[in-house]
């Protein structure tokens, strides 16, 4: 997919991996829609994106804006959204389509980690974790894919692309994090099923599985000595998935630190 001018919805777009994906997509010329619950976080994300994009795209020194072009600010929309709430998810895609016309890409990066042995895990915490990491992925994917299927395909036959930010915990167990691992395994099964439901109609579905990445989620004392990826590393992998050759679909990309520790 040529990312110039396409609309990329990023859940969890206010910080961490989602924000890095949004920054990379903006630099590639996309319009981005950032969704997260916290309005202050979204406002800070928006503020951080405008100058960053200006620097990364203004190579001429003559200013980012060219005659007839849109400003960076015009290419960013923030929509406070809880991805576990069906009505709010519908509103997110409604606003995105009203503002930019189409929804070409969804990156599901909203997520949360709970740490607890199975014997200590309360039902309420289990359900909350599955809601954000799994049900949110279902609700956002369903809404995006409905819209993608209804819109005309691009020249290469592609109507849209959904990228799930999963985790190594989606294919391996993670003691002390069973709810998170169960949710991420669920995303893998959901994604594989959705992929084969819609691929022939021009909607692509890919899974990106990052290793430990330096974000608020992993800013914990017992992870301090780990070699972590940076969110930008994961964002580059997402862009590579979106920019795969037209005949190809990257179904699963594992992103690991070169020096595991
Ligand atoms: N960091 C890692 O090591 C790592 C590794 C593998 C996979 N991942 C996955 O990568 C994704 C991003 O993680 P991250 O490390 O970037 O985490 P992060 O920095 O904590 O960011 C999480 C984002 O999700 C949003 N969010 C949380 N609950 C939400 C909800 N119910 N509705 C909408 N947005 C919600 C947060 O904003 P609000 O709180 O304002 O809603 C925030 O924007 C997650 O799916 C995570 O599981 C992370």
Coordinates of N, CA and C in Angstrom, one line a residue, residues 161-167 171 187-196 199 203-209 237-238 240-242 244-245 247-254:
X161 N -6.5 -2.6 5.4 CA -5.5 -3.5 6.0 C -5.6 -3.3 7.5
X162 N -5.8 -4.4 8.2 CA -5.8 -4.4 9.7 C -4.6 -5.0 10.2
X163 N -3.9 -4.3 11.1 CA -2.7 -4.8 11.8 C -2.9 -4.9 13.3
X164 N -2.7 -6.1 13.8 CA -2.9 -6.3 15.2 C -1.5 -6.2 15.9
X165 N -1.4 -5.4 16.9 CA -0.1 -5.4 17.7 C -0.4 -6.5 18.8
X166 N 0.2 -7.7 18.6 CA 0.0 -8.8 19.5 C 1.1 -8.8 20.5
X167 N 1.9 -9.9 20.6 CA 3.0 -10.0 21.6 C 3.6 -11.4 21.4
X171 N 1.9 -16.3 21.5 CA 2.3 -17.6 21.0 C 3.0 -18.5 22.0
X187 N -6.3 -13.1 20.3 CA -6.1 -12.2 19.2 C -5.5 -13.0 18.0
X188 N -4.6 -13.9 18.2 CA -4.0 -14.7 17.1 C -5.1 -15.5 16.4
X189 N -5.9 -16.2 17.2 CA -7.0 -17.0 16.6 C -8.0 -16.2 15.9
X190 N -8.4 -15.0 16.5 CA -9.3 -14.1 15.9 C -8.8 -13.6 14.6
X191 N -7.5 -13.2 14.6 CA -6.9 -12.6 13.4 C -6.8 -13.6 12.3
X192 N -6.4 -14.8 12.6 CA -6.2 -15.8 11.6 C -7.6 -16.1 10.9
X193 N -8.6 -16.1 11.7 CA -10.0 -16.4 11.2 C -10.5 -15.3 10.4
X194 N -10.3 -14.0 10.9 CA -10.7 -12.9 10.1 C -10.0 -12.8 8.8
X195 N -8.7 -13.1 8.8 CA -7.9 -13.0 7.6 C -8.5 -13.8 6.5
X196 N -8.9 -15.0 6.8 CA -9.4 -15.9 5.8 C -10.8 -15.7 5.4
X199 N -9.8 -12.0 3.0 CA -8.6 -11.7 2.1 C -9.1 -11.7 0.7
X203 N -9.3 -7.3 1.8 CA -8.9 -6.8 3.1 C -7.9 -7.7 3.7
X204 N -6.7 -7.1 4.0 CA -5.6 -7.8 4.6 C -5.6 -7.7 6.1
X205 N -5.1 -8.8 6.7 CA -5.0 -8.8 8.2 C -3.7 -9.4 8.6
X206 N -2.9 -8.6 9.4 CA -1.5 -9.0 9.7 C -1.4 -8.9 11.2
X207 N -0.5 -9.7 11.8 CA -0.1 -9.7 13.2 C 1.3 -9.3 13.4
X208 N 1.6 -8.3 14.2 CA 3.0 -7.9 14.5 C 3.2 -8.3 16.0
X209 N 4.2 -9.1 16.3 CA 4.4 -9.6 17.6 C 5.7 -9.0 18.2
X237 N 8.4 -1.9 11.7 CA 7.9 -3.2 11.3 C 6.4 -3.1 10.8
X238 N 5.6 -2.3 11.4 CA 4.2 -2.1 11.0 C 4.2 -1.4 9.6
X240 N 6.5 -1.7 7.4 CA 7.0 -2.7 6.4 C 5.8 -3.7 6.0
X241 N 5.0 -4.0 7.0 CA 3.8 -4.9 6.8 C 2.9 -4.2 5.8
X242 N 2.6 -2.9 6.1 CA 1.7 -2.1 5.2 C 2.2 -1.9 3.8
X244 N 4.2 -4.0 2.1 CA 4.6 -5.2 1.4 C 4.2 -5.2 0.0
X245 N 5.0 -5.9 -0.9 CA 4.7 -5.9 -2.3 C 3.2 -6.3 -2.6
X247 N 1.4 -8.3 -4.3 CA 0.9 -9.7 -4.3 C 1.0 -10.3 -3.0
X248 N 1.8 -9.7 -2.1 CA 2.1 -10.4 -0.8 C 1.4 -9.9 0.4
X249 N 1.1 -10.8 1.3 CA 0.6 -10.3 2.6 C 1.5 -10.9 3.7
X250 N 2.0 -10.0 4.5 CA 2.8 -10.5 5.7 C 1.8 -10.8 6.8
X251 N 1.7 -12.1 7.1 CA 0.6 -12.5 8.0 C 1.1 -12.4 9.5
X252 N 2.4 -12.6 9.7 CA 2.9 -12.6 11.1 C 4.3 -12.1 11.1
X253 N 4.6 -11.1 11.8 CA 6.0 -10.6 11.9 C 6.4 -10.5 13.4
X254 N 7.4 -11.3 13.7 CA 8.0 -11.2 15.1 C 9.1 -10.2 15.1

